[in-house]
mmCIF file of C-alpha atoms and ligand atoms in Angstrom:
data_model
loop_
_atom_site.group_PDB
_atom_site.id
_atom_site.type_symbol
_atom_site.label_atom_id
_atom_site.label_comp_id
_atom_site.label_asym_id
_atom_site.label_seq_id
_atom_site.Cartn_x
_atom_site.Cartn_y
_atom_site.Cartn_z
ATOM 1 C CA MET A 1 0.000 0.000 0.000
ATOM 2 C CA ARG A 2 1.382 3.416 -0.965
ATOM 3 C CA ILE A 3 -0.230 6.390 0.688
ATOM 4 C CA GLY A 4 0.702 9.953 -0.186
ATOM 5 C CA ALA A 5 0.937 12.436 2.667
ATOM 6 C CA ILE A 6 1.031 16.229 2.508
ATOM 7 C CA GLU A 7 1.800 18.393 5.502
ATOM 8 C CA ALA A 8 0.794 21.773 4.127
ATOM 9 C CA GLY A 9 2.195 24.464 6.416
ATOM 10 C CA GLY A 10 2.069 28.207 6.007
ATOM 11 C CA THR A 11 5.884 28.302 5.963
ATOM 12 C CA LYS A 12 6.795 24.980 4.399
ATOM 13 C CA PHE A 13 5.247 21.978 2.695
ATOM 14 C CA VAL A 14 6.336 18.390 3.340
ATOM 15 C CA CYS A 15 5.253 15.623 0.955
ATOM 16 C CA GLY A 16 5.899 11.949 1.566
ATOM 17 C CA ILE A 17 4.975 8.372 0.893
ATOM 18 C CA GLY A 18 4.097 5.941 3.648
ATOM 19 C CA ASN A 19 2.353 2.695 4.452
ATOM 20 C CA GLU A 20 -0.398 1.343 6.719
ATOM 21 C CA ARG A 21 2.049 0.950 9.618
ATOM 22 C CA GLY A 22 2.787 4.663 9.682
ATOM 23 C CA GLU A 23 6.242 4.243 8.157
ATOM 24 C CA ILE A 24 7.360 7.113 5.934
ATOM 25 C CA ARG A 25 9.492 5.792 3.078
ATOM 26 C CA ASP A 26 10.409 8.979 1.294
ATOM 27 C CA SER A 27 9.770 12.670 1.763
ATOM 28 C CA ILE A 28 10.668 16.103 0.460
ATOM 29 C CA SER A 29 10.170 19.581 1.807
ATOM 30 C CA PHE A 30 9.998 22.993 0.185
ATOM 31 C CA ALA A 31 8.982 26.543 1.087
ATOM 32 C CA THR A 32 5.318 27.543 0.759
ATOM 33 C CA GLU A 33 5.090 30.010 -2.120
ATOM 34 C CA HIS A 34 2.237 31.219 -4.285
ATOM 35 C CA PRO A 35 -0.252 28.307 -4.572
ATOM 36 C CA GLU A 36 0.361 27.599 -8.276
ATOM 37 C CA ILE A 37 4.112 27.257 -7.723
ATOM 38 C CA THR A 38 3.660 25.213 -4.559
ATOM 39 C CA LEU A 39 1.050 22.837 -5.991
ATOM 40 C CA ASP A 40 3.186 22.327 -9.101
ATOM 41 C CA LYS A 41 5.919 21.003 -6.831
ATOM 42 C CA VAL A 42 3.445 18.754 -4.997
ATOM 43 C CA ILE A 43 2.108 17.380 -8.279
ATOM 44 C CA SER A 44 5.531 16.699 -9.742
ATOM 45 C CA TYR A 45 6.532 14.877 -6.525
ATOM 46 C CA PHE A 46 3.549 12.501 -6.675
ATOM 47 C CA LYS A 47 3.527 12.176 -10.482
ATOM 48 C CA ASP A 48 5.453 8.874 -10.685
ATOM 49 C CA LYS A 49 4.658 7.568 -7.189
ATOM 50 C CA GLN A 50 1.423 5.684 -8.011
ATOM 51 C CA VAL A 51 -0.245 6.358 -4.674
ATOM 52 C CA ASP A 52 -3.465 4.585 -3.633
ATOM 53 C CA ALA A 53 -4.719 7.595 -1.666
ATOM 54 C CA ILE A 54 -3.542 11.002 -0.463
ATOM 55 C CA GLY A 55 -3.980 12.588 2.963
ATOM 56 C CA ILE A 56 -3.583 16.318 3.502
ATOM 57 C CA GLY A 57 -3.199 18.196 6.768
ATOM 58 C CA SER A 58 -3.388 21.855 5.836
ATOM 59 C CA PHE A 59 -2.845 25.275 7.381
ATOM 60 C CA GLY A 60 -6.097 27.154 7.453
ATOM 61 C CA PRO A 61 -8.720 28.186 7.871
ATOM 62 C CA ILE A 62 -9.944 25.576 5.382
ATOM 63 C CA ASP A 63 -13.349 24.250 4.312
ATOM 64 C CA ILE A 64 -13.816 20.677 5.558
ATOM 65 C CA ARG A 65 -17.628 20.572 5.413
ATOM 66 C CA HIS A 66 -18.716 17.720 3.183
ATOM 67 C CA GLY A 67 -21.229 18.958 0.643
ATOM 68 C CA SER A 68 -20.057 22.564 0.797
ATOM 69 C CA PRO A 69 -19.421 24.096 -2.656
ATOM 70 C CA THR A 70 -16.001 25.196 -1.416
ATOM 71 C CA TYR A 71 -15.072 21.892 0.279
ATOM 72 C CA GLY A 72 -11.307 21.486 -0.070
ATOM 73 C CA TYR A 73 -10.578 25.217 -0.281
ATOM 74 C CA VAL A 74 -8.268 27.280 1.856
ATOM 75 C CA THR A 75 -10.634 30.067 2.928
ATOM 76 C CA THR A 76 -9.815 33.346 4.708
ATOM 77 C CA THR A 77 -6.035 33.321 5.005
ATOM 78 C CA PRO A 78 -4.112 36.561 4.543
ATOM 79 C CA LYS A 79 -1.372 34.523 2.795
ATOM 80 C CA PRO A 80 -0.958 35.978 -0.726
ATOM 81 C CA GLY A 81 -2.755 33.922 -3.381
ATOM 82 C CA TRP A 82 -4.146 31.317 -0.991
ATOM 83 C CA GLU A 83 -7.402 33.039 -0.075
ATOM 84 C CA ASN A 84 -10.325 31.015 -1.491
ATOM 85 C CA TYR A 85 -7.888 28.653 -3.202
ATOM 86 C CA ASP A 86 -9.171 25.255 -4.369
ATOM 87 C CA PHE A 87 -6.342 23.165 -2.920
ATOM 88 C CA LEU A 88 -8.057 19.784 -3.021
ATOM 89 C CA GLY A 89 -9.653 20.343 -6.449
ATOM 90 C CA THR A 90 -6.259 21.149 -7.960
ATOM 91 C CA LEU A 91 -4.918 17.793 -6.796
ATOM 92 C CA ARG A 92 -8.066 15.877 -7.762
ATOM 93 C CA ARG A 93 -7.651 17.023 -11.345
ATOM 94 C CA GLU A 94 -4.223 15.330 -11.372
ATOM 95 C CA PHE A 95 -4.726 12.212 -9.257
ATOM 96 C CA ASP A 96 -8.000 10.295 -9.168
ATOM 97 C CA VAL A 97 -7.591 8.670 -5.738
ATOM 98 C CA PRO A 98 -9.417 8.904 -2.377
ATOM 99 C CA TYR A 99 -8.424 11.979 -0.353
ATOM 100 C CA GLY A 100 -8.268 12.677 3.359
ATOM 101 C CA TRP A 101 -8.512 16.405 4.055
ATOM 102 C CA ASP A 102 -8.335 18.153 7.414
ATOM 103 C CA THR A 103 -6.513 20.869 9.340
ATOM 104 C CA ASP A 104 -2.803 20.395 10.087
ATOM 105 C CA VAL A 105 -3.512 20.064 13.798
ATOM 106 C CA ASN A 106 -6.448 17.675 13.396
ATOM 107 C CA ALA A 107 -4.203 15.572 11.154
ATOM 108 C CA ALA A 108 -1.456 15.553 13.776
ATOM 109 C CA ALA A 109 -3.980 14.610 16.487
ATOM 110 C CA PHE A 110 -5.158 11.727 14.296
ATOM 111 C CA GLY A 111 -1.594 10.568 13.601
ATOM 112 C CA GLU A 112 -0.816 10.617 17.310
ATOM 113 C CA ALA A 113 -4.012 8.665 18.064
ATOM 114 C CA THR A 114 -3.142 6.108 15.372
ATOM 115 C CA TRP A 115 0.581 5.559 15.970
ATOM 116 C CA GLY A 116 1.870 8.036 18.564
ATOM 117 C CA ALA A 117 1.408 9.278 22.123
ATOM 118 C CA ALA A 118 -2.381 8.743 22.118
ATOM 119 C CA LYS A 119 -2.312 5.311 20.442
ATOM 120 C CA GLY A 120 -5.198 3.177 21.669
ATOM 121 C CA LEU A 121 -7.039 6.142 23.196
ATOM 122 C CA SER A 122 -10.295 7.504 21.854
ATOM 123 C CA SER A 123 -9.515 11.154 22.606
ATOM 124 C CA CYS A 124 -6.635 13.598 22.583
ATOM 125 C CA LEU A 125 -5.758 17.202 21.918
ATOM 126 C CA TYR A 126 -2.840 18.191 19.726
ATOM 127 C CA TYR A 127 -1.407 21.684 20.163
ATOM 128 C CA THR A 128 1.090 23.268 17.838
ATOM 129 C CA ILE A 129 2.836 26.316 19.228
ATOM 130 C CA GLY A 130 4.850 27.708 16.348
ATOM 131 C CA THR A 131 4.283 30.619 13.976
ATOM 132 C CA GLY A 132 0.675 30.316 15.062
ATOM 133 C CA ILE A 133 -1.172 28.268 17.655
ATOM 134 C CA GLY A 134 -3.564 25.555 16.568
ATOM 135 C CA ILE A 135 -5.388 22.862 18.489
ATOM 136 C CA GLY A 136 -6.528 19.601 16.904
ATOM 137 C CA VAL A 137 -9.413 17.888 18.649
ATOM 138 C CA TYR A 138 -9.928 14.125 18.541
ATOM 139 C CA SER A 139 -12.922 12.938 20.555
ATOM 140 C CA GLU A 140 -14.791 9.620 20.844
ATOM 141 C CA GLY A 141 -12.642 8.168 18.072
ATOM 142 C CA LYS A 142 -13.297 11.009 15.620
ATOM 143 C CA LEU A 143 -11.822 14.337 14.636
ATOM 144 C CA VAL A 144 -14.039 17.244 15.633
ATOM 145 C CA HIS A 145 -15.247 19.443 12.759
ATOM 146 C CA GLY A 146 -18.563 21.045 13.662
ATOM 147 C CA LEU A 147 -19.575 24.372 12.173
ATOM 148 C CA VAL A 148 -16.192 25.112 10.558
ATOM 149 C CA HIS A 149 -13.399 23.499 12.569
ATOM 150 C CA PRO A 150 -12.006 24.239 16.011
ATOM 151 C CA GLU A 151 -9.816 27.377 16.171
ATOM 152 C CA GLY A 152 -8.585 27.004 19.719
ATOM 153 C CA GLY A 153 -5.539 29.213 19.171
ATOM 154 C CA HIS A 154 -7.747 32.301 19.116
ATOM 155 C CA VAL A 155 -9.474 31.898 22.461
ATOM 156 C CA LEU A 156 -9.102 34.969 24.707
ATOM 157 C CA PRO A 157 -6.983 34.331 27.810
ATOM 158 C CA ARG A 158 -6.913 35.995 31.201
ATOM 159 C CA ARG A 159 -3.867 38.272 31.344
ATOM 160 C CA HIS A 160 -0.702 37.417 33.297
ATOM 161 C CA PRO A 161 -0.366 39.944 36.183
ATOM 162 C CA ASN A 162 3.153 41.018 35.040
ATOM 163 C CA ASP A 163 2.402 41.229 31.340
ATOM 164 C CA ASP A 164 1.404 44.448 29.589
ATOM 165 C CA PHE A 165 2.164 43.214 26.060
ATOM 166 C CA ALA A 166 -0.662 44.266 23.711
ATOM 167 C CA GLY A 167 -0.624 41.048 21.644
ATOM 168 C CA ILE A 168 -0.159 40.692 17.892
ATOM 169 C CA CYS A 169 -3.051 38.690 16.451
ATOM 170 C CA PRO A 170 -4.303 40.757 13.480
ATOM 171 C CA TYR A 171 -7.876 39.732 14.325
ATOM 172 C CA HIS A 172 -7.958 39.781 18.136
ATOM 173 C CA GLY A 173 -4.774 41.371 19.480
ATOM 174 C CA ASP A 174 -4.344 39.523 22.757
ATOM 175 C CA CYS A 175 -5.850 36.104 22.005
ATOM 176 C CA LEU A 176 -3.739 33.047 22.867
ATOM 177 C CA GLU A 177 -1.926 33.087 19.517
ATOM 178 C CA GLY A 178 -1.393 36.858 19.780
ATOM 179 C CA MET A 179 0.172 36.424 23.231
ATOM 180 C CA ALA A 180 2.005 33.095 23.080
ATOM 181 C CA ALA A 181 2.919 31.952 19.542
ATOM 182 C CA GLY A 182 6.585 32.224 18.492
ATOM 183 C CA PRO A 183 6.230 35.681 16.876
ATOM 184 C CA ALA A 184 4.500 36.995 20.029
ATOM 185 C CA ILE A 185 7.445 35.850 22.162
ATOM 186 C CA GLU A 186 9.783 37.641 19.766
ATOM 187 C CA ALA A 187 7.688 40.827 19.721
ATOM 188 C CA ARG A 188 7.381 40.924 23.535
ATOM 189 C CA TRP A 189 11.062 40.301 24.342
ATOM 190 C CA THR A 190 12.741 41.480 21.070
ATOM 191 C CA LEU A 191 14.562 38.157 20.961
ATOM 192 C CA LYS A 192 13.516 34.949 19.254
ATOM 193 C CA GLY A 193 12.439 32.093 21.502
ATOM 194 C CA HIS A 194 15.597 30.077 20.950
ATOM 195 C CA GLU A 195 17.724 33.120 21.895
ATOM 196 C CA LEU A 196 16.142 33.523 25.346
ATOM 197 C CA PRO A 197 17.884 31.780 28.270
ATOM 198 C CA VAL A 198 16.014 28.837 29.781
ATOM 199 C CA ASP A 199 15.593 30.678 33.084
ATOM 200 C CA HIS A 200 14.221 33.864 31.460
ATOM 201 C CA PRO A 201 10.861 35.093 32.886
ATOM 202 C CA ALA A 202 9.465 34.683 29.360
ATOM 203 C CA TRP A 203 8.943 30.976 29.951
ATOM 204 C CA GLU A 204 6.849 31.348 33.077
ATOM 205 C CA ILE A 205 4.591 33.794 31.199
ATOM 206 C CA GLU A 206 4.486 31.475 28.177
ATOM 207 C CA ALA A 207 3.561 28.532 30.401
ATOM 208 C CA PHE A 208 0.896 30.646 32.118
ATOM 209 C CA TYR A 209 -0.942 31.278 28.827
ATOM 210 C CA LEU A 210 -0.553 27.750 27.486
ATOM 211 C CA ALA A 211 -1.602 26.193 30.791
ATOM 212 C CA GLN A 212 -4.668 28.417 30.876
ATOM 213 C CA SER A 213 -5.720 27.189 27.461
ATOM 214 C CA ILE A 214 -4.970 23.564 28.340
ATOM 215 C CA THR A 215 -6.941 23.871 31.581
ATOM 216 C CA GLY A 216 -9.945 25.182 29.662
ATOM 217 C CA ALA A 217 -9.590 22.493 27.029
ATOM 218 C CA ILE A 218 -9.400 19.754 29.667
ATOM 219 C CA LEU A 219 -12.561 21.083 31.304
ATOM 220 C CA LEU A 220 -14.349 21.408 27.968
ATOM 221 C CA ASN A 221 -13.240 18.259 26.127
ATOM 222 C CA SER A 222 -11.953 15.887 28.807
ATOM 223 C CA PRO A 223 -9.142 14.548 26.585
ATOM 224 C CA GLU A 224 -7.251 11.405 27.623
ATOM 225 C CA LYS A 225 -3.957 12.938 26.427
ATOM 226 C CA VAL A 226 -2.683 16.455 25.721
ATOM 227 C CA ILE A 227 0.135 16.602 23.173
ATOM 228 C CA LEU A 228 2.209 19.757 22.728
ATOM 229 C CA GLY A 229 4.241 20.212 19.536
ATOM 230 C CA GLY A 230 5.596 23.028 17.355
ATOM 231 C CA GLY A 231 8.857 24.980 17.418
ATOM 232 C CA VAL A 232 8.258 26.800 20.714
ATOM 233 C CA MET A 233 7.861 23.464 22.531
ATOM 234 C CA GLN A 234 11.486 22.665 21.673
ATOM 235 C CA GLN A 235 11.994 24.617 24.900
ATOM 236 C CA SER A 236 11.570 21.537 27.048
ATOM 237 C CA GLN A 237 11.667 23.569 30.281
ATOM 238 C CA LEU A 238 8.124 24.602 29.368
ATOM 239 C CA PHE A 239 6.700 21.133 30.048
ATOM 240 C CA PRO A 240 7.169 21.093 33.854
ATOM 241 C CA LEU A 241 6.069 24.747 34.084
ATOM 242 C CA ILE A 242 2.901 23.979 32.111
ATOM 243 C CA ARG A 243 2.119 20.788 34.024
ATOM 244 C CA ASP A 244 2.460 22.567 37.376
ATOM 245 C CA ALA A 245 0.311 25.485 36.230
ATOM 246 C CA VAL A 246 -2.416 23.176 34.884
ATOM 247 C CA LYS A 247 -2.531 21.308 38.193
ATOM 248 C CA GLU A 248 -2.680 24.590 40.082
ATOM 249 C CA ASN A 249 -5.474 25.895 37.835
ATOM 250 C CA LEU A 250 -7.537 22.724 38.175
ATOM 251 C CA ASN A 251 -6.886 22.686 41.929
ATOM 252 C CA GLY A 252 -7.946 19.065 42.331
ATOM 253 C CA TYR A 253 -11.349 19.587 40.752
ATOM 254 C CA VAL A 254 -10.845 17.013 37.974
ATOM 255 C CA SER A 255 -10.223 13.907 40.040
ATOM 256 C CA ALA A 256 -8.448 11.738 37.477
ATOM 257 C CA SER A 257 -5.229 10.002 38.502
ATOM 258 C CA GLU A 258 -3.825 10.814 35.042
ATOM 259 C CA ILE A 259 -3.783 14.469 36.120
ATOM 260 C CA LEU A 260 -3.336 14.166 39.896
ATOM 261 C CA ASP A 261 -0.588 11.506 39.894
ATOM 262 C CA HIS A 262 0.740 11.049 36.354
ATOM 263 C CA ILE A 263 0.678 14.439 34.700
ATOM 264 C CA ASP A 264 4.155 13.789 33.190
ATOM 265 C CA GLU A 265 2.507 11.147 30.999
ATOM 266 C CA TYR A 266 -0.634 13.204 30.426
ATOM 267 C CA ILE A 267 0.805 16.430 28.979
ATOM 268 C CA VAL A 268 3.512 15.214 26.622
ATOM 269 C CA PRO A 269 5.494 15.971 23.456
ATOM 270 C CA PRO A 270 4.401 14.254 20.219
ATOM 271 C CA GLY A 271 5.145 10.523 20.240
ATOM 272 C CA LEU A 272 5.875 10.824 16.526
ATOM 273 C CA GLY A 273 8.306 13.689 17.106
ATOM 274 C CA GLN A 274 8.966 15.868 14.076
ATOM 275 C CA GLN A 275 6.933 13.469 11.934
ATOM 276 C CA ALA A 276 3.629 14.077 13.738
ATOM 277 C CA GLY A 277 2.308 16.300 10.936
ATOM 278 C CA LEU A 278 3.319 14.076 8.040
ATOM 279 C CA CYS A 279 2.239 10.859 9.795
ATOM 280 C CA GLY A 280 -1.059 12.582 10.560
ATOM 281 C CA ALA A 281 -1.588 13.289 6.871
ATOM 282 C CA LEU A 282 -0.667 9.673 6.166
ATOM 283 C CA ALA A 283 -3.278 8.494 8.684
ATOM 284 C CA LEU A 284 -5.897 10.685 6.967
ATOM 285 C CA GLY A 285 -5.013 9.201 3.574
ATOM 286 C CA LEU A 286 -5.201 5.686 4.950
ATOM 287 C CA ALA A 287 -8.597 6.353 6.538
ATOM 288 C CA ALA A 288 -9.882 7.774 3.232
ATOM 289 C CA LEU A 289 -8.747 4.650 1.396
ATOM 290 C CA ARG A 290 -10.406 2.357 3.955
ATOM 291 C CA THR A 291 -13.749 4.159 3.775
ATOM 292 C CA THR A 292 -13.862 3.841 -0.021
ATOM 293 C CA LYS A 293 -13.146 0.091 0.107
HETATM 294 N N1 ATP B 1 13.941 26.015 19.596
HETATM 295 C C1 ATP B 1 13.022 26.973 19.630
HETATM 296 N N2 ATP B 1 12.769 27.653 20.764
HETATM 297 C C2 ATP B 1 11.844 28.611 20.831
HETATM 298 N N3 ATP B 1 11.102 29.002 19.772
HETATM 299 C C3 ATP B 1 11.305 28.369 18.623
HETATM 300 C C4 ATP B 1 12.254 27.325 18.473
HETATM 301 N N4 ATP B 1 12.205 26.872 17.199
HETATM 302 C C5 ATP B 1 11.279 27.611 16.569
HETATM 303 N N5 ATP B 1 10.722 28.505 17.422
HETATM 304 C C6 ATP B 1 9.709 29.511 17.092
HETATM 305 O O1 ATP B 1 8.597 28.851 16.513
HETATM 306 C C7 ATP B 1 8.114 29.568 15.384
HETATM 307 C C8 ATP B 1 8.160 28.659 14.163
HETATM 308 O O2 ATP B 1 7.344 27.568 14.423
HETATM 309 P P1 ATP B 1 7.591 26.126 13.833
HETATM 310 O O3 ATP B 1 9.054 25.811 13.946
HETATM 311 O O4 ATP B 1 6.651 25.199 14.517
HETATM 312 O O5 ATP B 1 7.272 26.310 12.303
HETATM 313 P P2 ATP B 1 5.940 26.547 11.511
HETATM 314 O O6 ATP B 1 5.646 25.260 10.864
HETATM 315 O O7 ATP B 1 6.178 27.755 10.676
HETATM 316 O O8 ATP B 1 4.826 26.908 12.522
HETATM 317 P P3 ATP B 1 3.253 26.629 12.330
HETATM 318 O O9 ATP B 1 3.064 25.223 12.804
HETATM 319 O O10 ATP B 1 2.585 27.633 13.212
HETATM 320 O O11 ATP B 1 2.946 26.826 10.851
HETATM 321 C C9 ATP B 1 8.991 30.797 15.241
HETATM 322 O O12 ATP B 1 8.328 31.909 15.800
HETATM 323 C C10 ATP B 1 10.245 30.452 16.049
HETATM 324 O O13 ATP B 1 10.842 31.586 16.623
HETATM 325 ZN ZN1 ZN B 2 -6.524 35.680 17.301
#
């Protein structure tokens, strides 16, 4: 079985080929440019690969509502050329195979539930904290879509008492993404995340915002695992800060031993490491193939 996988990020695209065991056999990566240029590269990569299906985890917002006239489109992005772009349709015209199509973070959540840190569980949340913040929601064995799709990165947080940063989300200013994504860290401290020392006060503030979101998400969704990925989470000192803050926020109210006694195994990095996004797309492609058989 040869499944094509596309991790379509706002900064870079990764395309690969994998199998039903979640093993990636080959992959390439290139910068995200204007959609025509980018999709040309995707198409030429898959041209001679004879894939049985293709899974796509895409940056968004995207249309994932079956039956919608713009199903498969990237919708309201400010990224030049990508607004209202028919991503899926462009590929369908080239390759007549089943397609899995979802957000990058839903894909990663699905990959983690299939082969990674949430394997065997019927629910998890997948956070990416990178250029933006996105939250994939997997619940009762299914990815959550709903009205559009979850956009958990734009929830409005309570402000840290020592933080007067205005926030940089173009839509909301001080939403979670505007306060805690990589570019917000850089704007607040005038240094990039990887340039800040591990004991800098930035990390306690960063953990405060992320823990607040995770606390809310635990209360709202009751996930069996919370997975934190993306460039900012390379700062591994964030994990204990976040775990402690989540426990403090919950204050014993959620009486699950996973949180009270084993939080180190409850809030974790991706089990699939850097391949969470691509394996997630692979899992979507595989699921699409199985539903058409
Ligand atoms: N080691 C690091 N420590 C702290 N911040 C980092 C680190 N590596 C990357 N970042 C920050 O993460 C952001 C880039 O995110 P990431 O590496 O996840 O790429 P991305 O795919 O562009 O992000 P997204 O998933 O939002 O599209 C930048 O703002 C960068 O400063
Ligand atoms: Zn926002």
